[in-house]
């Protein structure tokens, strides 16, 4: 008996639908179907991570009668798996002729030629895709539990998790919906940062904790109502240790994925202020107690506590920062934010180099406000896992609003500013109402 032909199908299948079944059924007609199931990391390299993790997706695909075997496809490119398997056929819907997968398709055709393999492209099942179904589900609402865990999953599957400051629902929606295509990849922000600085400024108050946590949580809930992405909460120094468990409970209930606490005491001052006199750093052992308290209070282990080290802000040295990082990590912190107000990332990179060698190493977070020239690719090279763009949306909005107000005063009418601002039609249609 002639051995059966080998058919390769690359799939992500987050949510299985009739389009996938159609592809697998077609593939089955040509021989034994080997599914190269894209790993979470492979998917994260070009779009948002899947709802279901690799292990769960694998169980689903393995149990489809048309499938002989499931193997991991660890890259977006099919080439490494194809070279190993040398299939007689590759089956893929014809939708990849256009758009971001165009290049992947070309590479498949090229490599198949080497052993006379053939590409079969059944007509794409119209009006259905995992992304479409996912968006429909997301619109119905995402549960706080799902949302809390999402940040940890992003950290384990992405090279770097991109977080942008959000100070109200509208900025939350920008972060939620903005997607751009660049180099055959879909780029988007992974989550929101609820910043004490921009939340306070939006309410006309200084960033010195004059905005209490109930007000901060109220803004937070507004944002959570209309978005689904994870949120990282700036909790200043966390307040009194005796009150921390209540704060953790409120944040978890709202679906927050991580809280960041900074190791400063006394009247709070924003870290980017030049003059930090009268600002003191907490004793590492006392701050460690706060971390432990948060770990003990949380109900969901995926709710992360991130310890923010202010040594560099207060003029202390690398040794002090490193000593603290180890103590905080030992106390149970899930990640370390090493803060700096230098113009270059040299300071945080020197910390990263040393901390990486420590047995207490945990993921690192960067906030490139003053060293904004740093590229994400360099943060990745230096082992940073989260980047927080901490204030840019408010800084973008304020000058634009100020200028509009000024122009109306200057001209005695609004016409001159009309061309520079969103139209009435657009603003009416900005928020969906169905
Ligand atoms: C914030 O955005 O409120 C922060 C970061 O805590 S910083 O402004 O740099 O202190
Ligand atoms: Mg802050």
Tab-separated table of C-alpha atoms and ligand atoms in Angstrom:
chain	number	residue	atom	x	y	z
A	1	UNK	CA	0.000	0.000	0.000
A	2	UNK	CA	1.285	3.441	-0.917
A	3	UNK	CA	2.033	5.570	2.140
A	4	UNK	CA	-0.494	8.328	2.647
A	5	UNK	CA	0.458	11.818	1.518
A	6	UNK	CA	1.296	14.361	4.186
A	7	UNK	CA	-0.756	17.552	4.431
A	8	UNK	CA	0.295	20.513	6.549
A	9	UNK	CA	-2.175	23.070	7.923
A	10	UNK	CA	-0.974	26.015	10.011
A	11	UNK	CA	-3.629	27.243	12.437
A	12	UNK	CA	-4.059	29.615	15.375
A	13	UNK	CA	-7.683	28.676	16.111
A	14	UNK	CA	-8.571	30.683	19.109
A	15	UNK	CA	-12.240	30.129	18.605
A	16	UNK	CA	-13.046	27.277	16.278
A	17	UNK	CA	-15.615	27.971	13.552
A	18	UNK	CA	-16.934	26.464	10.308
A	19	UNK	CA	-14.136	28.151	8.307
A	20	UNK	CA	-11.546	26.003	10.107
A	21	UNK	CA	-13.604	22.839	9.620
A	22	UNK	CA	-13.820	23.602	5.912
A	23	UNK	CA	-10.033	23.887	5.660
A	24	UNK	CA	-9.405	20.696	7.655
A	25	UNK	CA	-12.006	18.750	5.677
A	26	UNK	CA	-10.353	19.796	2.423
A	27	UNK	CA	-6.895	18.935	3.765
A	28	UNK	CA	-8.131	15.486	4.852
A	29	UNK	CA	-9.030	14.654	1.234
A	30	UNK	CA	-5.347	14.968	0.308
A	31	UNK	CA	-3.869	12.732	3.031
A	32	UNK	CA	-2.840	12.685	6.695
A	33	UNK	CA	-3.363	16.110	8.223
A	34	UNK	CA	-0.635	17.523	10.436
A	35	UNK	CA	-1.709	20.756	12.106
A	36	UNK	CA	1.055	23.199	12.961
A	37	UNK	CA	-0.645	24.978	15.839
A	38	UNK	CA	0.782	28.446	16.368
A	39	UNK	CA	2.089	28.883	19.903
A	40	UNK	CA	0.981	31.867	21.996
A	41	UNK	CA	4.402	33.438	21.335
A	42	UNK	CA	4.047	32.998	17.559
A	43	UNK	CA	0.596	34.605	17.588
A	44	UNK	CA	1.755	37.422	19.855
A	45	UNK	CA	4.491	38.255	17.347
A	46	UNK	CA	1.909	39.596	14.886
A	47	UNK	CA	-1.385	40.158	16.689
A	48	UNK	CA	-3.041	40.076	20.085
A	49	UNK	CA	-2.632	36.887	22.153
A	50	UNK	CA	-5.363	34.251	21.807
A	51	UNK	CA	-8.151	33.849	24.332
A	52	UNK	CA	-7.320	30.180	24.929
A	53	UNK	CA	-3.730	29.183	25.663
A	54	UNK	CA	-1.763	26.666	23.542
A	55	UNK	CA	-2.518	23.615	25.672
A	56	UNK	CA	-6.268	24.225	25.539
A	57	UNK	CA	-6.271	24.914	21.797
A	58	UNK	CA	-4.247	21.747	21.223
A	59	UNK	CA	-6.837	19.561	22.975
A	60	UNK	CA	-9.568	20.969	20.747
A	61	UNK	CA	-7.702	20.451	17.470
A	62	UNK	CA	-6.413	16.974	18.367
A	63	UNK	CA	-9.953	15.788	18.757
A	64	UNK	CA	-11.185	16.832	15.351
A	65	UNK	CA	-11.637	13.719	13.226
A	66	UNK	CA	-9.848	15.157	10.187
A	67	UNK	CA	-6.636	15.713	12.156
A	68	UNK	CA	-3.901	13.086	12.475
A	69	UNK	CA	-1.391	14.999	14.553
A	70	UNK	CA	-0.819	18.423	16.159
A	71	UNK	CA	2.635	19.933	16.453
A	72	UNK	CA	3.648	23.399	17.652
A	73	UNK	CA	4.443	26.055	15.060
A	74	UNK	CA	6.757	28.332	16.995
A	75	UNK	CA	7.121	31.096	14.425
A	76	UNK	CA	4.756	33.023	12.224
A	77	UNK	CA	6.747	31.642	9.311
A	78	UNK	CA	5.799	28.118	8.216
A	79	UNK	CA	9.277	27.489	6.839
A	80	UNK	CA	11.003	25.783	9.830
A	81	UNK	CA	8.163	23.233	10.257
A	82	UNK	CA	7.820	22.677	6.508
A	83	UNK	CA	11.541	21.970	6.198
A	84	UNK	CA	11.280	19.314	8.913
A	85	UNK	CA	8.094	17.654	7.701
A	86	UNK	CA	8.435	18.144	3.937
A	87	UNK	CA	4.673	17.764	3.366
A	88	UNK	CA	3.219	16.946	-0.030
A	89	UNK	CA	0.584	19.626	0.451
A	90	UNK	CA	-0.024	22.780	2.454
A	91	UNK	CA	-3.658	23.844	2.771
A	92	UNK	CA	-4.594	27.453	3.608
A	93	UNK	CA	-7.645	29.629	2.915
A	94	UNK	CA	-7.135	31.952	-0.049
A	95	UNK	CA	-7.564	35.038	2.172
A	96	UNK	CA	-3.811	35.239	2.796
A	97	UNK	CA	-3.097	36.371	-0.757
A	98	UNK	CA	-3.674	39.893	0.504
A	99	UNK	CA	-2.841	41.644	3.755
A	100	UNK	CA	-0.283	40.927	6.432
A	101	UNK	CA	0.160	37.221	5.578
A	102	UNK	CA	1.154	37.889	1.956
A	103	UNK	CA	4.851	37.388	2.647
A	104	UNK	CA	4.279	34.236	4.717
A	105	UNK	CA	2.437	32.765	1.703
A	106	UNK	CA	5.296	33.619	-0.689
A	107	UNK	CA	7.778	31.887	1.629
A	108	UNK	CA	5.585	28.765	1.752
A	109	UNK	CA	5.415	28.560	-2.064
A	110	UNK	CA	9.177	28.983	-2.316
A	111	UNK	CA	10.083	26.298	0.191
A	112	UNK	CA	7.482	23.787	-1.132
A	113	UNK	CA	9.147	23.951	-4.564
A	114	UNK	CA	12.238	22.254	-3.124
A	115	UNK	CA	10.436	18.891	-2.888
A	116	UNK	CA	7.621	19.539	-5.385
A	117	UNK	CA	5.060	20.178	-2.662
A	118	UNK	CA	1.814	21.917	-3.595
A	119	UNK	CA	-0.168	24.730	-2.028
A	120	UNK	CA	-3.946	24.175	-1.957
A	121	UNK	CA	-6.051	27.262	-1.278
A	122	UNK	CA	-9.751	26.622	-0.677
A	123	UNK	CA	-12.038	29.646	-0.951
A	124	UNK	CA	-12.058	31.563	2.333
A	125	UNK	CA	-15.329	31.194	4.281
A	126	UNK	CA	-16.739	34.699	4.130
A	127	UNK	CA	-17.827	36.789	7.090
A	128	UNK	CA	-16.332	34.584	9.738
A	129	UNK	CA	-13.063	34.681	11.647
A	130	UNK	CA	-11.883	34.084	15.214
A	131	UNK	CA	-11.113	37.785	15.488
A	132	UNK	CA	-14.682	38.663	14.492
A	133	UNK	CA	-16.197	36.245	17.002
A	134	UNK	CA	-13.766	37.425	19.661
A	135	UNK	CA	-14.759	41.042	19.137
A	136	UNK	CA	-18.408	40.081	19.440
A	137	UNK	CA	-17.714	38.315	22.731
A	138	UNK	CA	-15.611	41.206	23.980
A	139	UNK	CA	-18.469	43.569	23.237
A	140	UNK	CA	-20.787	41.543	25.437
A	141	UNK	CA	-18.324	42.183	28.234
A	142	UNK	CA	-15.255	40.634	29.744
A	143	UNK	CA	-15.333	39.311	33.267
A	144	UNK	CA	-12.966	40.845	35.852
A	145	UNK	CA	-11.361	37.414	36.398
A	146	UNK	CA	-10.415	37.025	32.743
A	147	UNK	CA	-9.101	40.535	32.587
A	148	UNK	CA	-6.951	40.219	35.718
A	149	UNK	CA	-5.130	37.155	34.345
A	150	UNK	CA	-4.557	38.602	30.913
A	151	UNK	CA	-1.518	40.685	31.888
A	152	UNK	CA	0.425	37.658	33.138
A	153	UNK	CA	-0.372	35.813	29.926
A	154	UNK	CA	0.796	38.779	27.868
A	155	UNK	CA	4.051	38.898	29.817
A	156	UNK	CA	4.713	35.231	29.182
A	157	UNK	CA	3.895	35.359	25.475
A	158	UNK	CA	5.082	38.777	24.254
A	159	UNK	CA	8.566	40.177	23.916
A	160	UNK	CA	7.376	43.374	25.581
A	161	UNK	CA	3.997	44.436	26.924
A	162	UNK	CA	3.064	47.948	25.816
A	163	UNK	CA	1.009	49.978	28.285
A	164	UNK	CA	-0.268	53.513	27.697
A	165	UNK	CA	-1.614	56.073	30.132
A	166	UNK	CA	-5.382	56.416	30.276
A	167	UNK	CA	-7.089	59.124	32.336
A	168	UNK	CA	-10.721	58.674	31.277
A	169	UNK	CA	-13.021	56.422	29.270
A	170	UNK	CA	-12.260	58.112	25.962
A	171	UNK	CA	-8.512	57.584	26.289
A	172	UNK	CA	-9.287	54.013	27.366
A	173	UNK	CA	-11.186	53.554	24.106
A	174	UNK	CA	-8.250	54.828	22.065
A	175	UNK	CA	-6.023	52.221	23.722
A	176	UNK	CA	-8.693	49.568	23.258
A	177	UNK	CA	-9.326	50.164	19.567
A	178	UNK	CA	-6.219	51.592	17.922
A	179	UNK	CA	-4.470	49.134	15.609
A	180	UNK	CA	-1.848	49.865	12.983
A	181	UNK	CA	-0.254	47.668	10.340
A	182	UNK	CA	3.535	47.805	10.273
A	183	UNK	CA	5.918	45.350	8.596
A	184	UNK	CA	3.226	42.688	8.215
A	185	UNK	CA	2.313	42.915	11.887
A	186	UNK	CA	-0.696	44.362	13.655
A	187	UNK	CA	0.506	46.690	16.391
A	188	UNK	CA	-1.619	47.786	19.302
A	189	UNK	CA	-1.309	48.724	22.962
A	190	UNK	CA	-1.708	45.824	25.367
A	191	UNK	CA	-3.087	47.678	28.335
A	192	UNK	CA	-3.830	50.892	30.216
A	193	UNK	CA	-1.938	52.706	32.947
A	194	UNK	CA	-4.025	54.534	35.505
A	195	UNK	CA	-1.512	57.229	36.390
A	196	UNK	CA	-1.729	59.204	39.624
A	197	UNK	CA	-0.186	62.158	37.773
A	198	UNK	CA	-2.621	62.333	34.867
A	199	UNK	CA	-5.683	61.298	36.875
A	200	UNK	CA	-4.920	64.097	39.364
A	201	UNK	CA	-4.137	66.643	36.634
A	202	UNK	CA	-7.388	65.825	34.814
A	203	UNK	CA	-9.195	66.778	38.005
A	204	UNK	CA	-7.092	69.928	38.464
A	205	UNK	CA	-5.254	68.568	41.483
A	206	UNK	CA	-1.537	68.079	42.194
A	207	UNK	CA	-0.004	64.617	42.148
A	208	UNK	CA	0.384	64.429	45.924
A	209	UNK	CA	-2.336	61.958	46.853
A	210	UNK	CA	-4.902	64.728	47.245
A	211	UNK	CA	-7.029	62.578	44.980
A	212	UNK	CA	-8.024	59.755	47.304
A	213	UNK	CA	-8.297	56.123	46.266
A	214	UNK	CA	-12.108	56.204	46.050
A	215	UNK	CA	-11.886	58.933	43.431
A	216	UNK	CA	-9.098	57.087	41.594
A	217	UNK	CA	-11.180	53.896	41.597
A	218	UNK	CA	-14.217	55.754	40.314
A	219	UNK	CA	-12.254	56.948	37.225
A	220	UNK	CA	-10.878	53.449	36.901
A	221	UNK	CA	-14.348	51.926	36.845
A	222	UNK	CA	-15.452	54.359	34.133
A	223	UNK	CA	-12.588	53.087	31.980
A	224	UNK	CA	-13.253	49.440	32.821
A	225	UNK	CA	-16.916	49.818	31.797
A	226	UNK	CA	-16.060	50.421	28.152
A	227	UNK	CA	-12.815	48.480	27.628
A	228	UNK	CA	-11.504	44.926	27.864
A	229	UNK	CA	-7.728	45.281	27.978
A	230	UNK	CA	-5.751	44.870	31.208
A	231	UNK	CA	-5.128	47.835	33.468
A	232	UNK	CA	-2.099	48.601	35.640
A	233	UNK	CA	-2.914	50.791	38.621
A	234	UNK	CA	-0.528	53.386	40.032
A	235	UNK	CA	-1.124	53.068	43.776
A	236	UNK	CA	1.523	55.609	44.887
A	237	UNK	CA	3.036	54.031	48.009
A	238	UNK	CA	-0.082	51.978	48.685
A	239	UNK	CA	-1.059	54.108	51.703
A	240	UNK	CA	-1.240	52.658	55.190
A	241	UNK	CA	-0.351	48.989	55.431
A	242	UNK	CA	-3.476	48.465	57.566
A	243	UNK	CA	-5.666	49.666	54.669
A	244	UNK	CA	-3.964	47.734	51.893
A	245	UNK	CA	-6.178	44.650	51.925
A	246	UNK	CA	-9.246	46.813	51.230
A	247	UNK	CA	-7.518	48.524	48.327
A	248	UNK	CA	-6.500	45.157	46.860
A	249	UNK	CA	-10.042	43.896	47.186
A	250	UNK	CA	-11.457	46.946	45.358
A	251	UNK	CA	-8.889	46.698	42.578
A	252	UNK	CA	-9.460	42.983	42.067
A	253	UNK	CA	-13.207	43.497	42.030
A	254	UNK	CA	-12.771	46.083	39.265
A	255	UNK	CA	-10.664	43.666	37.210
A	256	UNK	CA	-7.306	45.444	37.621
A	257	UNK	CA	-4.362	43.216	36.624
A	258	UNK	CA	-1.542	44.810	38.589
A	259	UNK	CA	-0.883	47.465	41.188
A	260	UNK	CA	2.406	49.291	41.372
A	261	UNK	CA	3.579	50.597	44.711
A	262	UNK	CA	6.576	52.893	45.129
A	263	UNK	CA	9.015	52.776	48.039
A	264	UNK	CA	8.579	56.358	49.219
A	265	UNK	CA	7.131	57.734	52.440
A	266	UNK	CA	5.843	61.076	53.670
A	267	UNK	CA	3.887	63.613	51.624
A	268	UNK	CA	3.849	62.261	48.134
A	269	UNK	CA	5.685	64.148	45.421
A	270	UNK	CA	5.749	63.213	41.747
A	271	UNK	CA	9.022	61.492	40.900
A	272	UNK	CA	9.722	63.701	37.905
A	273	UNK	CA	9.929	66.874	40.032
A	274	UNK	CA	13.482	68.108	40.123
A	275	UNK	CA	13.478	68.928	43.772
A	276	UNK	CA	13.038	65.750	45.787
A	277	UNK	CA	14.145	67.245	49.115
A	278	UNK	CA	11.827	66.247	51.965
A	279	UNK	CA	11.065	63.039	50.071
A	280	UNK	CA	12.218	59.897	51.801
A	281	UNK	CA	12.554	56.345	50.682
A	282	UNK	CA	10.917	53.683	52.826
A	283	UNK	CA	13.018	51.197	54.787
A	284	UNK	CA	13.338	48.128	52.538
A	285	UNK	CA	12.155	45.802	55.321
A	286	UNK	CA	9.024	47.877	55.943
A	287	UNK	CA	8.248	48.159	52.243
A	288	UNK	CA	8.694	44.385	51.948
A	289	UNK	CA	5.937	44.012	54.563
A	290	UNK	CA	3.586	45.947	52.293
A	291	UNK	CA	4.394	43.608	49.416
A	292	UNK	CA	3.735	40.588	51.600
A	293	UNK	CA	0.466	42.073	52.778
A	294	UNK	CA	-0.713	42.529	49.181
A	295	UNK	CA	0.264	38.974	48.276
A	296	UNK	CA	-1.657	37.680	51.285
A	297	UNK	CA	-4.711	39.807	50.545
A	298	UNK	CA	-5.159	39.012	46.871
A	299	UNK	CA	-7.699	36.385	45.956
A	300	UNK	CA	-6.419	35.826	42.437
A	301	UNK	CA	-2.747	34.855	42.170
A	302	UNK	CA	-2.615	36.432	38.722
A	303	UNK	CA	-3.225	39.861	40.294
A	304	UNK	CA	0.297	41.220	40.206
A	305	UNK	CA	2.114	43.397	42.686
A	306	UNK	CA	4.876	45.428	41.096
A	307	UNK	CA	7.454	47.067	43.351
A	308	UNK	CA	8.732	50.430	42.173
A	309	UNK	CA	12.216	51.410	43.259
A	310	UNK	CA	12.872	55.129	43.679
A	311	UNK	CA	16.589	54.940	44.538
A	312	UNK	CA	17.739	56.643	41.318
A	313	UNK	CA	15.052	59.336	41.648
A	314	UNK	CA	16.409	60.205	45.099
A	315	UNK	CA	20.060	60.261	44.052
A	316	UNK	CA	20.986	56.876	45.522
A	317	UNK	CA	23.235	54.422	43.750
A	318	UNK	CA	22.940	51.167	41.840
A	319	UNK	CA	23.912	49.120	44.884
A	320	UNK	CA	20.991	50.502	46.859
A	321	UNK	CA	18.580	49.822	43.978
A	322	UNK	CA	19.842	46.258	43.577
A	323	UNK	CA	19.661	45.483	47.267
A	324	UNK	CA	16.062	46.668	47.313
A	325	UNK	CA	15.158	44.717	44.165
A	326	UNK	CA	16.293	41.487	45.800
A	327	UNK	CA	14.463	42.193	49.047
A	328	UNK	CA	11.243	43.100	47.206
A	329	UNK	CA	11.507	40.053	44.967
A	330	UNK	CA	12.018	37.790	47.992
A	331	UNK	CA	8.968	39.373	49.635
A	332	UNK	CA	6.828	38.223	46.702
A	333	UNK	CA	6.813	41.073	44.150
A	334	UNK	CA	5.903	39.834	40.668
A	335	UNK	CA	7.966	42.481	38.885
A	336	UNK	CA	10.249	45.454	39.549
A	337	UNK	CA	9.757	48.942	38.148
A	338	UNK	CA	13.102	50.669	38.195
A	339	UNK	CA	12.358	54.367	37.913
A	340	UNK	CA	14.705	57.038	36.570
A	341	UNK	CA	14.499	60.658	35.494
A	342	UNK	CA	17.690	60.675	33.460
A	343	UNK	CA	17.666	61.724	29.813
A	344	UNK	CA	19.101	58.393	28.674
A	345	UNK	CA	18.297	54.798	29.644
A	346	UNK	CA	21.921	54.156	30.743
A	347	UNK	CA	20.980	54.136	34.444
A	348	UNK	CA	18.154	51.613	34.133
A	349	UNK	CA	20.217	49.479	31.755
A	350	UNK	CA	23.044	49.291	34.281
A	351	UNK	CA	20.503	48.134	36.856
A	352	UNK	CA	19.063	45.591	34.399
A	353	UNK	CA	22.476	44.097	33.634
A	354	UNK	CA	23.208	43.448	37.321
A	355	UNK	CA	19.716	42.396	38.354
A	356	UNK	CA	19.582	39.826	35.534
A	357	UNK	CA	22.470	37.993	37.227
A	358	UNK	CA	20.611	37.732	40.523
A	359	UNK	CA	18.847	34.539	41.546
A	360	UNK	CA	15.973	36.775	42.606
A	361	UNK	CA	15.534	38.190	39.112
A	362	UNK	CA	11.894	38.898	38.174
A	363	UNK	CA	10.446	40.758	35.146
A	364	UNK	CA	11.309	44.452	34.896
A	365	UNK	CA	9.190	47.474	34.027
A	366	UNK	CA	10.379	50.703	32.409
A	367	UNK	CA	8.721	54.139	32.333
A	368	UNK	CA	10.504	56.114	29.592
A	369	UNK	CA	9.138	59.609	30.300
A	370	UNK	CA	12.426	61.526	30.456
A	371	UNK	CA	14.442	59.038	28.394
A	372	UNK	CA	11.741	58.872	25.704
A	373	UNK	CA	14.368	58.401	23.008
A	374	UNK	CA	14.730	54.750	23.968
A	375	UNK	CA	13.296	52.246	21.475
A	376	UNK	CA	11.263	49.272	22.627
A	377	UNK	CA	13.717	46.960	20.867
A	378	UNK	CA	16.476	48.186	23.197
A	379	UNK	CA	14.300	47.698	26.249
A	380	UNK	CA	13.695	44.127	25.057
A	381	UNK	CA	17.442	43.568	24.598
A	382	UNK	CA	17.929	44.698	28.180
A	383	UNK	CA	15.326	42.233	29.470
A	384	UNK	CA	12.488	44.660	30.194
A	385	UNK	CA	9.080	43.004	29.917
A	386	UNK	CA	6.707	45.953	30.339
A	387	UNK	CA	6.972	49.498	29.031
A	388	UNK	CA	4.627	52.123	30.460
A	389	UNK	CA	4.105	55.306	28.458
A	390	UNK	CA	2.936	57.092	31.569
A	391	UNK	CA	1.497	60.473	30.563
A	392	UNK	CA	1.556	61.027	26.780
A	393	UNK	CA	-2.188	61.106	26.070
A	394	UNK	CA	-2.866	63.890	28.556
A	395	UNK	CA	0.193	65.800	27.334
A	396	UNK	CA	-1.170	65.498	23.788
A	397	UNK	CA	-4.686	66.592	24.675
A	398	UNK	CA	-3.903	69.634	26.801
A	399	UNK	CA	-2.018	71.792	24.238
A	400	UNK	CA	-4.613	71.018	21.610
A	401	UNK	CA	-7.508	72.075	23.858
A	402	UNK	CA	-5.610	75.127	25.051
A	403	UNK	CA	-4.936	76.201	21.496
A	404	UNK	CA	-8.594	75.793	20.466
A	405	UNK	CA	-9.727	77.935	23.396
A	406	UNK	CA	-7.127	80.605	22.585
A	407	UNK	CA	-8.039	80.737	18.887
A	408	UNK	CA	-11.715	81.317	19.636
A	409	UNK	CA	-10.805	84.196	21.954
A	410	UNK	CA	-8.405	85.702	19.424
A	411	UNK	CA	-10.736	85.504	16.415
A	412	UNK	CA	-14.005	86.220	18.115
A	413	UNK	CA	-15.487	83.182	16.364
A	414	UNK	CA	-14.854	79.417	16.027
A	415	UNK	CA	-14.396	78.991	12.267
A	416	UNK	CA	-10.578	79.140	12.287
A	417	UNK	CA	-10.272	76.200	14.624
A	418	UNK	CA	-12.873	74.067	12.804
A	419	UNK	CA	-10.370	72.571	10.385
A	420	UNK	CA	-8.025	71.508	13.160
A	421	UNK	CA	-10.568	69.679	15.259
A	422	UNK	CA	-12.785	66.622	14.805
A	423	UNK	CA	-16.042	67.383	12.946
A	424	UNK	CA	-19.404	67.409	14.670
A	425	UNK	CA	-20.472	64.412	12.588
A	426	UNK	CA	-17.411	62.458	13.652
A	427	UNK	CA	-17.792	63.298	17.315
A	428	UNK	CA	-21.460	62.261	17.238
A	429	UNK	CA	-20.527	58.944	15.663
A	430	UNK	CA	-17.409	58.401	17.757
A	431	UNK	CA	-19.151	56.333	20.384
A	432	UNK	CA	-21.251	53.450	19.153
A	433	UNK	CA	-24.772	53.390	20.477
A	434	UNK	CA	-26.332	50.068	19.546
B	1	LIG	C1	2.511	58.494	37.210
B	1	LIG	O1	2.291	58.462	35.986
B	1	LIG	O2	1.720	58.978	38.002
B	1	LIG	C2	3.745	57.934	37.741
B	1	LIG	C3	4.949	57.905	36.936
B	1	LIG	O3	3.750	57.548	38.880
B	1	LIG	S1	5.837	59.346	37.290
B	1	LIG	O4	5.044	60.475	36.863
B	1	LIG	O5	7.089	59.275	36.553
B	1	LIG	O6	6.079	59.389	38.715
B	2	LIG	MG1	2.191	58.285	40.030
